[in-house]
């Protein structure tokens, strides 16, 4: 099981501008997502992420290079996992977890509950849209034929509506980070912590890694 130490950034918060948040994250090391657990889906795009917590939010940036980019879904809580999508799942109590999923345009879907999908609920539209998203898609790289895109999320603690978090400092929890594209020409399912399942499934909290907030 992997363990990730998430640093505290005192100089930014939920109200900080995009440039200030990017500048704070630039100083951090990137974490690579490189676990591909299913032989039927061998394609592995280049995916790195950076994460930090602030006095009132969680900031998370994904940096992606992939052969195909799609952003069909534009409405909150649409099935964005079918597009070029990055995801963050986190459990604060070891039983239930939040799944935060965003396509490359920043369209978001967030759910909460146990791994029994029939019992999960989608968060209200206004709660999902409280997350500040900044997306940038670069021109295709002529050498590899890949397209590069970045997505920055500034997530207020209020999004985790069951737990009423006021600070993440010193907290230990479980989570995982993903990149997928269910309906892309080259479907793929990449994770940070490896998943041992016969078919692609990110909703398996037993395969979350350890997260420690400094």
CSV table of N, CA, C and O in Angstrom, one decimal, residues 91-170:
chain,number,residue,atom,x,y,z
A,91,UNK,N,-11.6,8.8,1.8
A,91,UNK,CA,-12.5,8.4,2.9
A,91,UNK,C,-11.9,8.9,4.2
A,91,UNK,O,-10.7,8.7,4.5
A,92,UNK,N,-12.7,9.6,5.0
A,92,UNK,CA,-12.2,10.2,6.2
A,92,UNK,C,-12.6,9.3,7.4
A,92,UNK,O,-12.1,9.5,8.5
A,93,UNK,N,-13.4,8.3,7.2
A,93,UNK,CA,-13.9,7.5,8.3
A,93,UNK,C,-13.6,6.0,8.1
A,93,UNK,O,-13.9,5.2,9.0
A,94,UNK,N,-13.1,5.6,6.9
A,94,UNK,CA,-12.8,4.2,6.7
A,94,UNK,C,-13.9,3.4,6.2
A,94,UNK,O,-13.8,2.2,5.9
A,95,UNK,N,-15.1,4.0,6.1
A,95,UNK,CA,-16.3,3.3,5.7
A,95,UNK,C,-16.9,3.9,4.4
A,95,UNK,O,-17.2,3.1,3.5
A,96,UNK,N,-17.2,5.1,4.4
A,96,UNK,CA,-17.7,5.8,3.3
A,96,UNK,C,-16.7,6.7,2.7
A,96,UNK,O,-15.7,7.1,3.3
A,97,UNK,N,-16.9,7.1,1.4
A,97,UNK,CA,-15.9,7.9,0.7
A,97,UNK,C,-16.6,8.8,-0.3
A,97,UNK,O,-17.7,8.6,-0.7
A,98,UNK,N,-15.9,9.9,-0.6
A,98,UNK,CA,-16.3,10.8,-1.6
A,98,UNK,C,-15.6,10.5,-2.9
A,98,UNK,O,-14.4,10.2,-2.9
A,99,UNK,N,-16.3,10.5,-4.1
A,99,UNK,CA,-15.6,10.3,-5.3
A,99,UNK,C,-15.8,11.7,-6.1
A,99,UNK,O,-16.9,12.1,-6.4
A,100,UNK,N,-14.6,12.3,-6.4
A,100,UNK,CA,-14.6,13.6,-7.1
A,100,UNK,C,-14.1,13.3,-8.5
A,100,UNK,O,-12.9,12.8,-8.6
A,101,UNK,N,-14.9,13.5,-9.5
A,101,UNK,CA,-14.5,13.2,-10.9
A,101,UNK,C,-14.7,14.4,-11.7
A,101,UNK,O,-15.7,15.1,-11.7
A,102,UNK,N,-13.7,14.7,-12.6
A,102,UNK,CA,-13.7,15.9,-13.4
A,102,UNK,C,-13.2,15.6,-14.8
A,102,UNK,O,-12.1,15.0,-14.9
A,103,UNK,N,-13.9,16.1,-15.8
A,103,UNK,CA,-13.3,15.9,-17.2
A,103,UNK,C,-12.3,17.1,-17.4
A,103,UNK,O,-12.1,18.0,-16.6
A,104,UNK,N,-11.7,17.1,-18.6
A,104,UNK,CA,-10.6,18.0,-18.9
A,104,UNK,C,-11.1,19.5,-19.0
A,104,UNK,O,-10.3,20.4,-19.0
A,105,UNK,N,-12.4,19.7,-19.1
A,105,UNK,CA,-12.9,21.0,-19.1
A,105,UNK,C,-13.3,21.5,-17.7
A,105,UNK,O,-13.6,22.7,-17.5
A,106,UNK,N,-13.3,20.6,-16.7
A,106,UNK,CA,-13.6,21.0,-15.4
A,106,UNK,C,-15.0,20.7,-15.0
A,106,UNK,O,-15.5,21.1,-13.9
A,107,UNK,N,-15.8,20.0,-15.8
A,107,UNK,CA,-17.1,19.5,-15.5
A,107,UNK,C,-17.0,18.5,-14.4
A,107,UNK,O,-16.2,17.5,-14.5
A,108,UNK,N,-17.8,18.6,-13.3
A,108,UNK,CA,-17.6,17.8,-12.1
A,108,UNK,C,-18.7,16.9,-11.8
A,108,UNK,O,-19.9,17.2,-12.1
A,109,UNK,N,-18.4,15.8,-11.2
A,109,UNK,CA,-19.4,14.8,-10.6
A,109,UNK,C,-18.8,14.4,-9.3
A,109,UNK,O,-17.7,14.0,-9.2
A,110,UNK,N,-19.6,14.5,-8.2
A,110,UNK,CA,-19.2,14.1,-6.9
A,110,UNK,C,-20.3,13.2,-6.3
A,110,UNK,O,-21.5,13.6,-6.2
A,111,UNK,N,-19.9,12.1,-5.7
A,111,UNK,CA,-20.8,11.2,-5.0
A,111,UNK,C,-20.3,10.9,-3.6
A,111,UNK,O,-19.1,11.2,-3.3
A,112,UNK,N,-21.1,10.3,-2.8
A,112,UNK,CA,-20.7,9.9,-1.4
A,112,UNK,C,-21.5,8.7,-1.0
A,112,UNK,O,-22.7,8.5,-1.3
A,113,UNK,N,-20.8,7.8,-0.3
A,113,UNK,CA,-21.5,6.6,0.3
A,113,UNK,C,-20.5,5.5,0.4
A,113,UNK,O,-19.3,5.7,0.4
A,114,UNK,N,-21.0,4.3,0.5
A,114,UNK,CA,-20.2,3.1,0.5
A,114,UNK,C,-19.9,2.6,-0.9
A,114,UNK,O,-20.4,3.2,-1.9
A,115,UNK,N,-19.2,1.5,-1.0
A,115,UNK,CA,-18.9,1.0,-2.4
A,115,UNK,C,-20.1,0.3,-3.0
A,115,UNK,O,-20.0,0.1,-4.2
A,116,UNK,N,-21.2,0.1,-2.3
A,116,UNK,CA,-22.4,-0.3,-2.9
A,116,UNK,C,-23.0,0.9,-3.7
A,116,UNK,O,-23.6,1.8,-3.1
A,117,UNK,N,-22.8,0.9,-5.0
A,117,UNK,CA,-23.2,2.1,-5.8
A,117,UNK,C,-24.7,2.4,-5.7
A,117,UNK,O,-25.1,3.5,-5.9
A,118,UNK,N,-25.5,1.4,-5.4
A,118,UNK,CA,-27.0,1.6,-5.3
A,118,UNK,C,-27.3,2.5,-4.2
A,118,UNK,O,-28.4,3.2,-4.1
A,119,UNK,N,-26.4,2.6,-3.2
A,119,UNK,CA,-26.7,3.4,-2.0
A,119,UNK,C,-25.9,4.7,-2.0
A,119,UNK,O,-26.0,5.5,-1.0
A,120,UNK,N,-25.2,5.0,-3.0
A,120,UNK,CA,-24.5,6.3,-3.0
A,120,UNK,C,-25.4,7.4,-3.5
A,120,UNK,O,-26.3,7.2,-4.2
A,121,UNK,N,-25.0,8.6,-3.1
A,121,UNK,CA,-25.8,9.8,-3.5
A,121,UNK,C,-24.9,10.8,-4.2
A,121,UNK,O,-23.7,10.9,-3.9
A,122,UNK,N,-25.5,11.5,-5.1
A,122,UNK,CA,-24.7,12.6,-5.7
A,122,UNK,C,-24.9,13.8,-4.9
A,122,UNK,O,-25.9,14.1,-4.3
A,123,UNK,N,-23.8,14.6,-4.8
A,123,UNK,CA,-23.9,15.8,-4.0
A,123,UNK,C,-24.7,16.8,-4.8
A,123,UNK,O,-24.7,16.8,-6.1
A,124,UNK,N,-25.3,17.8,-4.1
A,124,UNK,CA,-26.1,18.8,-4.8
A,124,UNK,C,-25.3,19.6,-5.8
A,124,UNK,O,-24.1,19.8,-5.6
A,125,UNK,N,-25.9,20.1,-6.9
A,125,UNK,CA,-25.2,20.8,-7.9
A,125,UNK,C,-24.5,22.0,-7.4
A,125,UNK,O,-23.3,22.2,-7.8
A,126,UNK,N,-25.1,22.7,-6.5
A,126,UNK,CA,-24.4,23.9,-6.0
A,126,UNK,C,-23.2,23.6,-5.2
A,126,UNK,O,-22.2,24.4,-5.1
A,127,UNK,N,-23.2,22.4,-4.5
A,127,UNK,CA,-22.0,22.0,-3.7
A,127,UNK,C,-20.8,21.7,-4.7
A,127,UNK,O,-19.7,22.1,-4.4
A,128,UNK,N,-21.1,20.9,-5.7
A,128,UNK,CA,-20.1,20.5,-6.7
A,128,UNK,C,-19.5,21.8,-7.3
A,128,UNK,O,-18.3,21.9,-7.5
A,129,UNK,N,-20.4,22.7,-7.6
A,129,UNK,CA,-19.9,24.0,-8.3
A,129,UNK,C,-19.2,24.9,-7.4
A,129,UNK,O,-18.7,26.0,-7.9
A,130,UNK,N,-19.2,24.7,-6.1
A,130,UNK,CA,-18.4,25.5,-5.2
A,130,UNK,C,-16.9,25.2,-5.4
A,130,UNK,O,-16.0,26.1,-5.0
A,131,UNK,N,-16.5,24.1,-6.1
A,131,UNK,CA,-15.1,23.8,-6.4
A,131,UNK,C,-14.7,24.8,-7.5
A,131,UNK,O,-15.3,24.8,-8.6
A,132,UNK,N,-13.6,25.5,-7.3
A,132,UNK,CA,-13.0,26.3,-8.4
A,132,UNK,C,-12.2,25.4,-9.3
A,132,UNK,O,-11.3,24.7,-8.8
A,133,UNK,N,-12.5,25.5,-10.6
A,133,UNK,CA,-11.7,24.7,-11.6
A,133,UNK,C,-11.1,25.6,-12.6
A,133,UNK,O,-11.6,26.6,-13.0
A,134,UNK,N,-9.8,25.2,-13.0
A,134,UNK,CA,-9.1,26.0,-14.0
A,134,UNK,C,-8.5,24.9,-14.9
A,134,UNK,O,-7.7,24.1,-14.5
A,135,UNK,N,-8.9,25.0,-16.2
A,135,UNK,CA,-8.5,24.0,-17.2
A,135,UNK,C,-7.7,24.7,-18.3
A,135,UNK,O,-8.0,25.8,-18.7
A,136,UNK,N,-6.7,24.0,-18.7
A,136,UNK,CA,-5.8,24.5,-19.9
A,136,UNK,C,-5.5,23.3,-20.7
A,136,UNK,O,-4.9,22.3,-20.3
A,137,UNK,N,-5.8,23.4,-22.0
A,137,UNK,CA,-5.5,22.3,-23.0
A,137,UNK,C,-4.6,22.9,-24.0
A,137,UNK,O,-4.9,23.9,-24.7
A,138,UNK,N,-3.4,22.3,-24.1
A,138,UNK,CA,-2.4,22.7,-25.1
A,138,UNK,C,-2.5,22.1,-26.4
A,138,UNK,O,-3.2,21.1,-26.6
A,139,UNK,N,-1.9,22.7,-27.4
A,139,UNK,CA,-1.9,22.1,-28.8
A,139,UNK,C,-1.2,20.8,-28.8
A,139,UNK,O,-0.3,20.5,-27.9
A,140,UNK,N,-1.5,20.0,-29.7
A,140,UNK,CA,-1.0,18.6,-29.8
A,140,UNK,C,0.5,18.7,-30.1
A,140,UNK,O,1.0,19.5,-30.8
A,141,UNK,N,1.2,17.8,-29.4
A,141,UNK,CA,2.6,17.6,-29.6
A,141,UNK,C,2.9,16.8,-30.8
A,141,UNK,O,2.5,15.7,-31.0
A,142,UNK,N,3.6,17.5,-31.8
A,142,UNK,CA,3.8,16.8,-33.1
A,142,UNK,C,4.7,15.6,-33.0
A,142,UNK,O,4.7,14.8,-33.9
A,143,UNK,N,5.6,15.6,-32.0
A,143,UNK,CA,6.5,14.5,-31.9
A,143,UNK,C,5.9,13.2,-31.5
A,143,UNK,O,6.1,12.1,-32.1
A,144,UNK,N,5.0,13.2,-30.5
A,144,UNK,CA,4.4,12.0,-30.0
A,144,UNK,C,2.9,11.9,-30.4
A,144,UNK,O,2.3,10.8,-30.3
A,145,UNK,N,2.4,13.0,-30.9
A,145,UNK,CA,0.9,13.0,-31.2
A,145,UNK,C,0.0,13.1,-30.0
A,145,UNK,O,-1.2,12.8,-30.1
A,146,UNK,N,0.6,13.4,-28.8
A,146,UNK,CA,-0.2,13.5,-27.6
A,146,UNK,C,-0.7,15.0,-27.4
A,146,UNK,O,-0.1,15.9,-27.9
A,147,UNK,N,-1.8,15.1,-26.7
A,147,UNK,CA,-2.3,16.4,-26.3
A,147,UNK,C,-2.0,16.5,-24.8
A,147,UNK,O,-2.3,15.6,-24.0
A,148,UNK,N,-1.6,17.7,-24.4
A,148,UNK,CA,-1.3,18.0,-23.0
A,148,UNK,C,-2.4,18.8,-22.4
A,148,UNK,O,-2.9,19.8,-23.1
A,149,UNK,N,-2.9,18.5,-21.2
A,149,UNK,CA,-3.8,19.3,-20.5
A,149,UNK,C,-3.6,19.3,-19.0
A,149,UNK,O,-3.0,18.4,-18.5
A,150,UNK,N,-4.1,20.4,-18.4
A,150,UNK,CA,-3.9,20.5,-17.0
A,150,UNK,C,-5.2,20.9,-16.4
A,150,UNK,O,-6.0,21.6,-17.0
A,151,UNK,N,-5.5,20.4,-15.2
A,151,UNK,CA,-6.7,20.8,-14.5
A,151,UNK,C,-6.3,21.1,-13.0
A,151,UNK,O,-5.7,20.3,-12.4
A,152,UNK,N,-6.7,22.3,-12.6
A,152,UNK,CA,-6.5,22.7,-11.2
A,152,UNK,C,-7.8,22.8,-10.5
A,152,UNK,O,-8.7,23.4,-11.0
A,153,UNK,N,-7.9,22.2,-9.3
A,153,UNK,CA,-9.1,22.2,-8.5
A,153,UNK,C,-8.8,22.8,-7.1
A,153,UNK,O,-7.8,22.5,-6.5
A,154,UNK,N,-9.6,23.8,-6.7
A,154,UNK,CA,-9.5,24.4,-5.4
A,154,UNK,C,-10.8,24.0,-4.7
A,154,UNK,O,-11.9,24.5,-4.9
A,155,UNK,N,-10.7,23.0,-3.8
A,155,UNK,CA,-11.9,22.4,-3.2
A,155,UNK,C,-12.1,22.9,-1.7
A,155,UNK,O,-11.3,22.5,-0.8
A,156,UNK,N,-13.1,23.6,-1.5
A,156,UNK,CA,-13.4,24.1,-0.1
A,156,UNK,C,-13.8,22.9,0.8
A,156,UNK,O,-14.4,21.9,0.3
A,157,UNK,N,-13.5,23.0,2.0
A,157,UNK,CA,-13.8,21.9,3.0
A,157,UNK,C,-15.3,21.6,3.0
A,157,UNK,O,-15.7,20.5,3.3
A,158,UNK,N,-16.1,22.6,2.7
A,158,UNK,CA,-17.5,22.5,2.8
A,158,UNK,C,-18.1,21.4,1.8
A,158,UNK,O,-19.2,20.9,2.0
A,159,UNK,N,-17.3,21.1,0.8
A,159,UNK,CA,-17.7,20.0,-0.2
A,159,UNK,C,-17.8,18.7,0.5
A,159,UNK,O,-18.7,17.9,0.2
A,160,UNK,N,-17.0,18.5,1.5
A,160,UNK,CA,-17.1,17.2,2.3
A,160,UNK,C,-18.2,17.4,3.4
A,160,UNK,O,-17.9,17.5,4.6
A,161,UNK,N,-19.4,17.4,2.9
A,161,UNK,CA,-20.5,17.9,3.7
A,161,UNK,C,-20.9,17.1,4.9
A,161,UNK,O,-21.6,17.6,5.8
A,162,UNK,N,-20.5,15.8,4.9
A,162,UNK,CA,-20.9,15.0,6.0
A,162,UNK,C,-20.0,15.2,7.2
A,162,UNK,O,-20.3,15.1,8.4
A,163,UNK,N,-18.7,15.6,7.0
A,163,UNK,CA,-17.7,15.6,8.0
A,163,UNK,C,-17.4,17.0,8.6
A,163,UNK,O,-16.7,17.1,9.6
A,164,UNK,N,-17.9,18.0,8.0
A,164,UNK,CA,-17.7,19.4,8.6
A,164,UNK,C,-16.3,19.6,9.0
A,164,UNK,O,-16.0,19.9,10.2
A,165,UNK,N,-15.4,19.5,8.1
A,165,UNK,CA,-14.0,19.7,8.3
A,165,UNK,C,-13.6,21.2,8.4
A,165,UNK,O,-14.0,22.0,7.6
A,166,UNK,N,-12.8,21.5,9.5
A,166,UNK,CA,-12.3,22.8,9.7
A,166,UNK,C,-10.8,22.9,9.4
A,166,UNK,O,-10.3,24.0,9.2
A,167,UNK,N,-10.1,21.8,9.5
A,167,UNK,CA,-8.7,21.7,9.2
A,167,UNK,C,-8.4,20.3,8.9
A,167,UNK,O,-8.9,19.4,9.5
A,168,UNK,N,-7.4,20.1,8.0
A,168,UNK,CA,-6.9,18.8,7.6
A,168,UNK,C,-5.6,18.5,8.3
A,168,UNK,O,-5.1,17.4,8.2
A,169,UNK,N,-5.0,19.5,9.0
A,169,UNK,CA,-3.7,19.3,9.6
A,169,UNK,C,-3.6,18.1,10.6
A,169,UNK,O,-4.5,18.0,11.5
A,170,UNK,N,-2.7,17.2,10.3
A,170,UNK,CA,-2.5,16.1,11.2
A,170,UNK,C,-3.4,14.9,10.9
A,170,UNK,O,-3.3,13.9,11.6
